[in-house]
Tab-separated table of C-alpha atoms in Angstrom:
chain	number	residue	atom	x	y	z
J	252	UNK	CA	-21.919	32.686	112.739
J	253	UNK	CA	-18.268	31.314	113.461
J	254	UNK	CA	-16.193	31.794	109.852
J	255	UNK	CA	-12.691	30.304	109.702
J	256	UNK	CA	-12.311	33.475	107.145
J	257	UNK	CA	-14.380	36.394	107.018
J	258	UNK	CA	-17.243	36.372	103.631
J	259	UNK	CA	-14.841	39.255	102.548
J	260	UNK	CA	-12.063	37.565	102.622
J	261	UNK	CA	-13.239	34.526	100.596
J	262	UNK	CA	-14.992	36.607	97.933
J	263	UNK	CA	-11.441	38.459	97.305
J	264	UNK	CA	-9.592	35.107	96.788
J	265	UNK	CA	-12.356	34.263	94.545
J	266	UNK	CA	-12.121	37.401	92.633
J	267	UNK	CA	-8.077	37.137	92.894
J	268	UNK	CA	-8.165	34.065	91.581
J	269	UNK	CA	-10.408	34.881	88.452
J	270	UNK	CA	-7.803	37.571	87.567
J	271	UNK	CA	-5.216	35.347	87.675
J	272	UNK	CA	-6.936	33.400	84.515
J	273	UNK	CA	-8.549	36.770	83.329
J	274	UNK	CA	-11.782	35.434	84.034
J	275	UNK	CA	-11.579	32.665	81.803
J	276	UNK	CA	-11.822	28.807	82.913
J	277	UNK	CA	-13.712	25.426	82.451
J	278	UNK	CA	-17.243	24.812	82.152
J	279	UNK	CA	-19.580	22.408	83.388
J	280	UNK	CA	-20.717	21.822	79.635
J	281	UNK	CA	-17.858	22.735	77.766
J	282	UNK	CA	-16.430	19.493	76.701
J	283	UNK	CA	-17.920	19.629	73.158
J	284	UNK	CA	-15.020	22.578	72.538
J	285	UNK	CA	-12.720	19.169	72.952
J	286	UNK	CA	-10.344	19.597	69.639
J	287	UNK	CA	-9.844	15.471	70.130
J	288	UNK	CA	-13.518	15.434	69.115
J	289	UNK	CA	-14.000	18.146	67.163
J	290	UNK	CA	-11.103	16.072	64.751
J	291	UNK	CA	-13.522	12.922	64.406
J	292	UNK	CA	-16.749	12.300	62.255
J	293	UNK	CA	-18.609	11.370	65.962
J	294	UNK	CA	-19.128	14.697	66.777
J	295	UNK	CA	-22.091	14.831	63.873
J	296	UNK	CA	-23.605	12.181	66.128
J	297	UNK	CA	-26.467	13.939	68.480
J	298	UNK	CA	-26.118	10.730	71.004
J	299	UNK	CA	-22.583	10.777	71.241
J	300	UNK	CA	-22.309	14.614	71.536
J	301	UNK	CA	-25.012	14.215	74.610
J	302	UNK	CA	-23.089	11.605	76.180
J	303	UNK	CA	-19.869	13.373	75.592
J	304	UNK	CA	-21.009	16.337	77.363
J	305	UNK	CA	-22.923	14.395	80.492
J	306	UNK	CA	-19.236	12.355	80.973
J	307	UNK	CA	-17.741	16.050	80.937
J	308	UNK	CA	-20.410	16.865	83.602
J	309	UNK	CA	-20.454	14.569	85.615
J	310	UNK	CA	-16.939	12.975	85.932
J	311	UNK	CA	-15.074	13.995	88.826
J	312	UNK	CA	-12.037	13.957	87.067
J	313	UNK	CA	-10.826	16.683	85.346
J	314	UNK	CA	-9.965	15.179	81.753
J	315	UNK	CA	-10.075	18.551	79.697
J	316	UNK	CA	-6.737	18.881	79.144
J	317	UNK	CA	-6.081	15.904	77.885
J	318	UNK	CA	-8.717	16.275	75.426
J	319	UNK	CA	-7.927	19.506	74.554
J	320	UNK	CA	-10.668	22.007	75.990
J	321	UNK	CA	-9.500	24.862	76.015
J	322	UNK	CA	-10.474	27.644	78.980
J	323	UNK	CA	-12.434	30.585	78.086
J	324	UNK	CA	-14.386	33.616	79.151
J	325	UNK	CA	-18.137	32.640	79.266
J	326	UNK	CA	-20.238	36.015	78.803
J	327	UNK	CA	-22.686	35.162	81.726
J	328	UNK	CA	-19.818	34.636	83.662
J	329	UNK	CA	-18.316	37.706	83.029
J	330	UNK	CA	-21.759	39.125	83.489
J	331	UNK	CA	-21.774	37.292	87.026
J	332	UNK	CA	-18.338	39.401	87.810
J	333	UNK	CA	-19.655	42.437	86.591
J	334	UNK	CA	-22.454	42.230	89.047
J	335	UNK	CA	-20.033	41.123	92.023
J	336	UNK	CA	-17.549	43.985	91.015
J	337	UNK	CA	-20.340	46.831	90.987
J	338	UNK	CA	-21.308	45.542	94.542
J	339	UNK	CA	-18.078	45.566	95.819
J	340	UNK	CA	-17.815	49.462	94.728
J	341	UNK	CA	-20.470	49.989	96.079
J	342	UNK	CA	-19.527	48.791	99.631
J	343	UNK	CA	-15.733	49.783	99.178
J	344	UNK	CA	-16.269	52.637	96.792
J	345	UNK	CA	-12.883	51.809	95.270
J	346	UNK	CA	-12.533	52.904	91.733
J	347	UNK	CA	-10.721	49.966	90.825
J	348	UNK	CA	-13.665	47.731	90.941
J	349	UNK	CA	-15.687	49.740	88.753
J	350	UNK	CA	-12.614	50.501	86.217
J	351	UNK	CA	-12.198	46.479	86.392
J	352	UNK	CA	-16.004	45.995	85.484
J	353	UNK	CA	-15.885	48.358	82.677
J	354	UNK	CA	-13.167	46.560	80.375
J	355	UNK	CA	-15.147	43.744	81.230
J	356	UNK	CA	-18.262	45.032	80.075
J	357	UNK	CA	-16.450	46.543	76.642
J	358	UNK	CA	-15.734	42.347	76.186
J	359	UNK	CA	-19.355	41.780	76.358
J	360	UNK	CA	-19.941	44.462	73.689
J	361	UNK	CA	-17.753	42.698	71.269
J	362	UNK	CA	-18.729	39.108	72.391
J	363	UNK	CA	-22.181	39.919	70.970
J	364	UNK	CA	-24.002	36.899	68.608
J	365	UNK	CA	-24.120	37.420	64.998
J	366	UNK	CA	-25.560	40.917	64.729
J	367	UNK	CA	-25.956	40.312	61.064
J	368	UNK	CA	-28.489	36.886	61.885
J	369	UNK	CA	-30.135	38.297	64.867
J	370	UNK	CA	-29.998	42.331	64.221
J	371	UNK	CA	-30.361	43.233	68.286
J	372	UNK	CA	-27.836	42.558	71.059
J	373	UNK	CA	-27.804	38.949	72.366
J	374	UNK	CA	-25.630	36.776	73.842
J	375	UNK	CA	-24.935	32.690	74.178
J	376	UNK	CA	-22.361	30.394	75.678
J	377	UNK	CA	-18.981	29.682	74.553
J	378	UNK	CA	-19.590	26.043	73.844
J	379	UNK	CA	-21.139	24.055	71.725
J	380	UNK	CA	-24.283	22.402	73.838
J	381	UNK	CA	-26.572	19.353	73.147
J	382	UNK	CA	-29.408	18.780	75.056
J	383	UNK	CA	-31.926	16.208	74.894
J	384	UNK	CA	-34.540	18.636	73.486
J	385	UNK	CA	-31.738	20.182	71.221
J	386	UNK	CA	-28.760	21.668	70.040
J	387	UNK	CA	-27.095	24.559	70.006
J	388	UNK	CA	-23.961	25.968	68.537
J	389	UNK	CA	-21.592	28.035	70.170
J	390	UNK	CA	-22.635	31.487	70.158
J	391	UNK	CA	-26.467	31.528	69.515
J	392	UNK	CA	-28.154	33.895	71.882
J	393	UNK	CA	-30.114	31.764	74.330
J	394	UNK	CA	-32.303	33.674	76.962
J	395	UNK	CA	-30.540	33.086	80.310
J	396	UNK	CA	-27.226	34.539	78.989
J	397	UNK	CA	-28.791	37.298	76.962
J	398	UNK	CA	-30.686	38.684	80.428
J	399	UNK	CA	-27.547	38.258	82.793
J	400	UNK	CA	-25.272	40.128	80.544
J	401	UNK	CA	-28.191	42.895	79.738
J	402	UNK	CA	-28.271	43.294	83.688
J	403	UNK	CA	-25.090	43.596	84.277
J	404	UNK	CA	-24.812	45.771	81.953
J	405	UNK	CA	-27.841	48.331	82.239
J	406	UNK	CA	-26.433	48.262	85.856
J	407	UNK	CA	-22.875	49.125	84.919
J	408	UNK	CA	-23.884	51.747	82.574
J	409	UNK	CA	-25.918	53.784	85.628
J	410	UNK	CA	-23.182	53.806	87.589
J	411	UNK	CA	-20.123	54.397	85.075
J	412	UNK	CA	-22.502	56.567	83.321
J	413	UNK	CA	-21.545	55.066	80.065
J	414	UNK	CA	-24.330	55.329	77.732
J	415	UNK	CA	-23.137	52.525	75.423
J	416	UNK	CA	-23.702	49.883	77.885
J	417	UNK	CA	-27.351	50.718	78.881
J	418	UNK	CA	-28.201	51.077	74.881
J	419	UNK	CA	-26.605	47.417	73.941
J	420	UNK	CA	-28.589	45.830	77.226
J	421	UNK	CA	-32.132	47.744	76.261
J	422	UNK	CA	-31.831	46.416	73.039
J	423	UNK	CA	-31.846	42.771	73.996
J	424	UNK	CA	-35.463	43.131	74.985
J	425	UNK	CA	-36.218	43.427	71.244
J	426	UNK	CA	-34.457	39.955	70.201
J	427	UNK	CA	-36.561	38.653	73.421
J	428	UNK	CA	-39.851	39.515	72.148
J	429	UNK	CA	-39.307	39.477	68.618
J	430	UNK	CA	-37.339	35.787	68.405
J	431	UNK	CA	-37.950	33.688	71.416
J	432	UNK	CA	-42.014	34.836	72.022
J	433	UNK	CA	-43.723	31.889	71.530
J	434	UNK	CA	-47.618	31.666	71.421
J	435	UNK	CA	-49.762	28.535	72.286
J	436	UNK	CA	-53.388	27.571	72.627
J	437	UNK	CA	-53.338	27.985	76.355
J	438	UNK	CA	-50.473	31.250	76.425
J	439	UNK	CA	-47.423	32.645	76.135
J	440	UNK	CA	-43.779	31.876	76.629
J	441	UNK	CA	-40.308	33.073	75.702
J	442	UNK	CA	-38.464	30.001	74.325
J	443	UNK	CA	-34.907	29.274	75.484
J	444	UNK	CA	-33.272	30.054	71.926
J	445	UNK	CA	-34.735	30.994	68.841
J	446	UNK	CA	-36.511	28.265	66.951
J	447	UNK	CA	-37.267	25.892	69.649
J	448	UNK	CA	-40.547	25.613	71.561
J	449	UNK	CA	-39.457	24.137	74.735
J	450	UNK	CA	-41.477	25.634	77.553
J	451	UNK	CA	-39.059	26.236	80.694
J	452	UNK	CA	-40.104	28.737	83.607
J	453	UNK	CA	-37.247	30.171	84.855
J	454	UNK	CA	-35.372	30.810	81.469
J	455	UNK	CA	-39.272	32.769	80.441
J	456	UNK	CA	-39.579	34.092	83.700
J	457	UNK	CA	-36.663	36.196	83.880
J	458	UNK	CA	-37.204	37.125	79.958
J	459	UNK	CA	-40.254	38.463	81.008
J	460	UNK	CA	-38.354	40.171	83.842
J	461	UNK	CA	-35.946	42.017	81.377
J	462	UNK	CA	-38.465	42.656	79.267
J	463	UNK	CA	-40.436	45.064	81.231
J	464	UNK	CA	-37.629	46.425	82.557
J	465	UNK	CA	-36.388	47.700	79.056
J	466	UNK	CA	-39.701	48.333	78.148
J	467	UNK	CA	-40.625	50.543	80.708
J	468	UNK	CA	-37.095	52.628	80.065
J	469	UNK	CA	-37.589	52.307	76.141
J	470	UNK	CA	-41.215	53.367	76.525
J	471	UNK	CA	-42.580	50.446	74.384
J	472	UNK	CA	-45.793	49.879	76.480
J	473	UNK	CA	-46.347	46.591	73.634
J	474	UNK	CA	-43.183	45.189	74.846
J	475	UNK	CA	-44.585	45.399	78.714
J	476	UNK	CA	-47.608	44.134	77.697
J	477	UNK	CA	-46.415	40.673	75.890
J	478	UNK	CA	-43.802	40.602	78.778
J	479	UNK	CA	-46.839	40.538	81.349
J	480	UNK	CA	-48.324	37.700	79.846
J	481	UNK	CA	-45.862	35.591	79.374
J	482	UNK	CA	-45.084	36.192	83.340
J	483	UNK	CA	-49.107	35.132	84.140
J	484	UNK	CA	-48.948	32.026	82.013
J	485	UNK	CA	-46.105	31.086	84.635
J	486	UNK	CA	-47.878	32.209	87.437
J	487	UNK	CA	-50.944	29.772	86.084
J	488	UNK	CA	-48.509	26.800	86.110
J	489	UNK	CA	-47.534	27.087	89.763
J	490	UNK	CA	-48.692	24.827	91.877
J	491	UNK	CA	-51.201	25.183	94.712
J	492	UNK	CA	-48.287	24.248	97.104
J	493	UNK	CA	-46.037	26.977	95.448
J	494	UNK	CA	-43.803	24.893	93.588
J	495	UNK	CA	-42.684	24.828	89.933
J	496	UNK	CA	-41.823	22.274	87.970
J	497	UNK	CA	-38.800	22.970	86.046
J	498	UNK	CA	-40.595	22.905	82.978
J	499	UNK	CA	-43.158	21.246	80.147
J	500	UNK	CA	-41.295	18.435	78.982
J	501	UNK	CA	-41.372	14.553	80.492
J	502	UNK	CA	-38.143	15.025	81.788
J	503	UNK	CA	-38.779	18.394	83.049
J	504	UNK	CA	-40.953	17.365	85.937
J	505	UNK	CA	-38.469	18.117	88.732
J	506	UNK	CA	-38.569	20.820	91.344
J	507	UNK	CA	-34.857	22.109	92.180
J	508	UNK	CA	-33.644	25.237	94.501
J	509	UNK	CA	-31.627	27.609	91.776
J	510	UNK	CA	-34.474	27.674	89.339
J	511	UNK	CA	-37.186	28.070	92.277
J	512	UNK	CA	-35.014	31.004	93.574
J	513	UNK	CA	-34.580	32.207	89.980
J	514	UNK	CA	-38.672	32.251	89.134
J	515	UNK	CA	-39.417	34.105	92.484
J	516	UNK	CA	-36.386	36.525	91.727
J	517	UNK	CA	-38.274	37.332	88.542
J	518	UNK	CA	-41.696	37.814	89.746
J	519	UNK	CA	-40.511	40.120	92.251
J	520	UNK	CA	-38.593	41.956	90.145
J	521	UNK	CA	-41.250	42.750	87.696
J	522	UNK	CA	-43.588	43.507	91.209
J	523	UNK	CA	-41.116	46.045	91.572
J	524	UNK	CA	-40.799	47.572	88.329
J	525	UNK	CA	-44.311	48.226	88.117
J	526	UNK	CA	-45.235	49.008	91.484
J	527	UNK	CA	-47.934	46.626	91.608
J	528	UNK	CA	-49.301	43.563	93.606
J	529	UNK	CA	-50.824	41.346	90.745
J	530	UNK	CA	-47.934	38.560	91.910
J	531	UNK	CA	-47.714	39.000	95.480
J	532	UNK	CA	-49.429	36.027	96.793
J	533	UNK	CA	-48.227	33.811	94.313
J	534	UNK	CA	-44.897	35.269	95.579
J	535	UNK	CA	-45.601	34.785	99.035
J	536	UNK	CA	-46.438	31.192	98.162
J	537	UNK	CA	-43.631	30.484	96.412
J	538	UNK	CA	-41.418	31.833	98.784
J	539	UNK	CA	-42.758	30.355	101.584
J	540	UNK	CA	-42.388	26.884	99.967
J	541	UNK	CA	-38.812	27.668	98.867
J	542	UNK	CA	-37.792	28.302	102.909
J	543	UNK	CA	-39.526	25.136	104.021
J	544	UNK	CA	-38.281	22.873	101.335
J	545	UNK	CA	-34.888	23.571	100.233
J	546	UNK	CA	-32.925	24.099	103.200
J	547	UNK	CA	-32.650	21.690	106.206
J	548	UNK	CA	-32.237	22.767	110.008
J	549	UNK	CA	-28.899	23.203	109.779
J	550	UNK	CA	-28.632	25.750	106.325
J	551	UNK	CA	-27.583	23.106	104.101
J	552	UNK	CA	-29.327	24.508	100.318
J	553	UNK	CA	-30.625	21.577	99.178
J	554	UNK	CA	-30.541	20.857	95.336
J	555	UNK	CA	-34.368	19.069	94.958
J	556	UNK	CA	-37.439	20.082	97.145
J	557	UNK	CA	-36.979	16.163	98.152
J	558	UNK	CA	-33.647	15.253	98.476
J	559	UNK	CA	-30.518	17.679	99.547
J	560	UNK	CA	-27.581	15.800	97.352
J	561	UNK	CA	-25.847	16.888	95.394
J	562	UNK	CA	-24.607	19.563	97.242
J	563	UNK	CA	-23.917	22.430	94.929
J	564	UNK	CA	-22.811	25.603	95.854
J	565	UNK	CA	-25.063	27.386	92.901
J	566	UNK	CA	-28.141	26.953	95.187
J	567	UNK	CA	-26.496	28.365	97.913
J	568	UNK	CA	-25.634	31.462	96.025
J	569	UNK	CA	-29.378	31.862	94.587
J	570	UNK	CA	-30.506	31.119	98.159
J	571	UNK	CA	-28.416	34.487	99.186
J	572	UNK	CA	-29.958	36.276	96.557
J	573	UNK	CA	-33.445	35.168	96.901
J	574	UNK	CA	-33.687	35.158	100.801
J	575	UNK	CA	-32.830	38.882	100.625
J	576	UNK	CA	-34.174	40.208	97.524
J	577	UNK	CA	-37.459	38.918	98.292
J	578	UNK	CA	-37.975	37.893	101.401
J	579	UNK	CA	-35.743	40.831	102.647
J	580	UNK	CA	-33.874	41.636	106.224
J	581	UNK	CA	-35.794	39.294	108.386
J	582	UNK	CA	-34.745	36.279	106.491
J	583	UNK	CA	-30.565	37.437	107.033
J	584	UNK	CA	-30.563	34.883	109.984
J	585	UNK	CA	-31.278	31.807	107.045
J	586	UNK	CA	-28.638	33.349	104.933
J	587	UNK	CA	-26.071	33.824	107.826
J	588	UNK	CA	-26.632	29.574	108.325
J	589	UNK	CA	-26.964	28.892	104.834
J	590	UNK	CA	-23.680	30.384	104.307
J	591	UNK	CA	-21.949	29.454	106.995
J	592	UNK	CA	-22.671	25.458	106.506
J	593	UNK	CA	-21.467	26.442	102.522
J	594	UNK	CA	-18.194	27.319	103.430
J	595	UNK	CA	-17.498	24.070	105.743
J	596	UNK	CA	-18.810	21.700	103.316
J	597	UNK	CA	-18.361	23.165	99.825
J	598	UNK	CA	-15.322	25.606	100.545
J	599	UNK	CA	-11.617	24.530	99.616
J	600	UNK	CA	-9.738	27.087	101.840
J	601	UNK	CA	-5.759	26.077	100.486
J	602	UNK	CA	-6.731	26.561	96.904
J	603	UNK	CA	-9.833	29.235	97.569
J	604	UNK	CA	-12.524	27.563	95.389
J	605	UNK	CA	-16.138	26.387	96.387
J	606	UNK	CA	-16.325	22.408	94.608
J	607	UNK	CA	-18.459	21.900	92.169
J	608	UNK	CA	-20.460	19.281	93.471
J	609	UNK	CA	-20.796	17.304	96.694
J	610	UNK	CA	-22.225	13.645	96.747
J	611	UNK	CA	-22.951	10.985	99.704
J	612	UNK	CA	-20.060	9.178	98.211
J	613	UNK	CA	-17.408	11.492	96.563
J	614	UNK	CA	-16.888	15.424	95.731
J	615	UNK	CA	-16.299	17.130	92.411
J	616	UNK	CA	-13.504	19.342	93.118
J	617	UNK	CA	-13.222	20.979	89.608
J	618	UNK	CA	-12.900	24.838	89.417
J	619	UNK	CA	-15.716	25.763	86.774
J	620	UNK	CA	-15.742	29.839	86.594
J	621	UNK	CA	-19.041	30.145	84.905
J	622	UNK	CA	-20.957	27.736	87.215
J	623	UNK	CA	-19.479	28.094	90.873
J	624	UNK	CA	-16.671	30.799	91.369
J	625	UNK	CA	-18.883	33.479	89.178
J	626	UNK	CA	-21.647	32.721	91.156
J	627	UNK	CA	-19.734	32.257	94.463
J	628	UNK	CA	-17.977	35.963	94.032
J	629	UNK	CA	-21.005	37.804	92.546
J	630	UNK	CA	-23.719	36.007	96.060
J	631	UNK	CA	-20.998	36.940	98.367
J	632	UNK	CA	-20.818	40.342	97.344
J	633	UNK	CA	-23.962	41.117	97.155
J	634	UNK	CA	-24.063	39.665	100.691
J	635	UNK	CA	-21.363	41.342	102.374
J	636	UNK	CA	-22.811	44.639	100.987
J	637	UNK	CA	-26.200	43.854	101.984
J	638	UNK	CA	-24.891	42.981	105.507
J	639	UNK	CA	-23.167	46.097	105.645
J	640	UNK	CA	-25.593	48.907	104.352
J	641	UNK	CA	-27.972	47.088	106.923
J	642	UNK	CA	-25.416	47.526	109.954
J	643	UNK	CA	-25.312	50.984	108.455
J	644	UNK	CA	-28.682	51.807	108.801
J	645	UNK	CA	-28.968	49.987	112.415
J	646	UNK	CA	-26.595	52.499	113.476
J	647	UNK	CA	-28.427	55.523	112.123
């Protein structure tokens, strides 16, 4: 690998940098918090609230001030930090890192949805999101979030031992299986959000995940059990290559890098947790279709099995994760590429920032915290730790 900049130094401007704004910025999908919108009778429209939020998206130009969006925290981003700060202290084993990821993780307790409405811990976005399927208001727990911040959390309550942490992330599993379980003729599924019945893999996938994680600890052998089925009706939907569609709906019928990595993630995870091999091959297929399809000779992370653009560094960091986490040491040599090609296409070394987005024809440049500097901080972490406790252990 040749690096302009060491992966250390890059992940401390990136974590420098999110100080600087307390961990608060702009969103990919935050343009419904516009108060020029919010002060018209066209944000009761669904179509213009969808189109709002795709121009927000998908415009390279920053226009958020102008309409008034403000920046916030974003609890899975500060989840994402968490996760990069506890690796960091563990590599470092400076106290500041873990003090940092603490008063973080006291946010997240008070950042919890409407306790009153959905009686366990749970989180959702900041925002205001419409999606074709739906909509959701700022706030309501969704699964994604809810799992990131109960990880980060469980995991920063082990190593602070602070009790408090590991009780509100445990809980979460019983707003999983008690409001987003969703049975069908054919099997089971945790929805995205309460109330809707969209079937998407990744988002029940790592539900499942959590849920027999917090299970297991909360000795609640019904909550494993629902957890393990909604993890095999998954596993039934892969394909014989090893793919996954993203999910059930017509528009759903893509196959992308993040939420690849993120299914296999999952099913490894709960491998793990219960020391068993009922998802190994499927694993082994999966993975082995992830290597050959998303990255091209020379480590670009592509975004679609079938086409690399856009560029994006959030399948790069998910690459990182994946490569290692499941596929383990021999598949560093991929990561060291995959990175390395990141940071000369994607990395902005004068304002230290990854882009957004990278076309044939132009590049997104906008700092989103949530979507690419969270994710860019917490992957090269967990890298540079992994890199060194392995140089480590070649030495012993």
């Amino acid at each position: 690998m040749v690096f302009e900049m060491s992966t250390i130094d890059i992940s401390h401007h990136l974590l420098s940098s999110a100080r600087r704004k307390a961990f608060a910025g702009y969103d990919p999908f935050d343009s419904l918090n516009s108060e020029v919108l919010r002060n018209t009778s066209l944000k009761k429209s669904e179509l213009v609230r969808l189109v709002w939020i795709q121009l927000g998206k998908r415009s390279p130009v920053n226009m958020r001030s102008i309409l008034k969006v403000p920046e916030k925290r974003n609890p899975k981003g500060v989840a994402l930090f968490i996760l990069g700060l506890l690796e960091d202290y563990a590599r470092t084993g400076n106290g500041e890192y873990l003090t940092e990821a603490i008063d973080l993780g006291d946010w997240l307790l008070d950042e919890r949805s409407n306790r009153e409405e959905w009686r366990y811990s749970c989180w959702g976005y900041h925002f205001d999101w419409q999606a074709r399927a739906f909509f959701v208001p700022a706030g309501k727990p969704n699964v994604i979030t809810t799992v990131y911040v109960s990880r980060a959390l469980r995991e920063l309550g082990d190593v602070a031992s602070k009790v408090r942490f590991i009780e509100a992330a445990l809980e979460s599993a019983y707003f999983i299986s008690k409001f987003l379980h969703t049975e069908t003729d054919d099997g089971d599924f945790y929805a995205y959000i309460p109330g809707e019945n969209t079937f998407v893999h990744n988002a029940s996938l790592w539900g499942a995940a959590w849920c027999v994680e917090a299970g297991l600890l909360l000795g609640r052998e019904e909550i494993v059990s629902q957890a393990l089925e909604v993890a095999r009706y998954s596993v039934a939907h892969q394909r014989e290559d090893g793919a996954w569609v993203y999910g059930s709906r017509h528009h759903h019928q893509f196959i992308d890098g993040f939420h690849t990595g993120y299914n296999l993630e999952a099913l490894n995870r709960i491998g793990i947790l219960l020391g068993s091999d009922e998802f190994k091959s499927n694993i082994s297929k999966g993975l082995d279709f992830y290597k050959e399809n998303f990255f091209t000779e020379d480590g670009t992370a592509k975004y679609y099995h079938n086409k690399a653009y856009p560029l994006d560094y959030h399948n790069v960091a998910q690459a990182l994760i994946t490569l290692l986490t499941v596929g383990g040491a021999s598949e560093l040599a991929l990561c060291n590429k995959v990175i390395d090609r990141a940071i000369s296409t994607l990395y902005l070394p004068k304002s230290h920032q990854f882009v957004y987005q990278k076309t044939r024809w132009f590049t997104n440049a906008i700092n989103y915290t949530r979507w690419t500097q969270a994710w860019a901080y917490y992957s090269l972490a967990f890298y540079n730790r992994y890199r060194e406790e392995l140089s480590d252990h070649a030495k012993d």
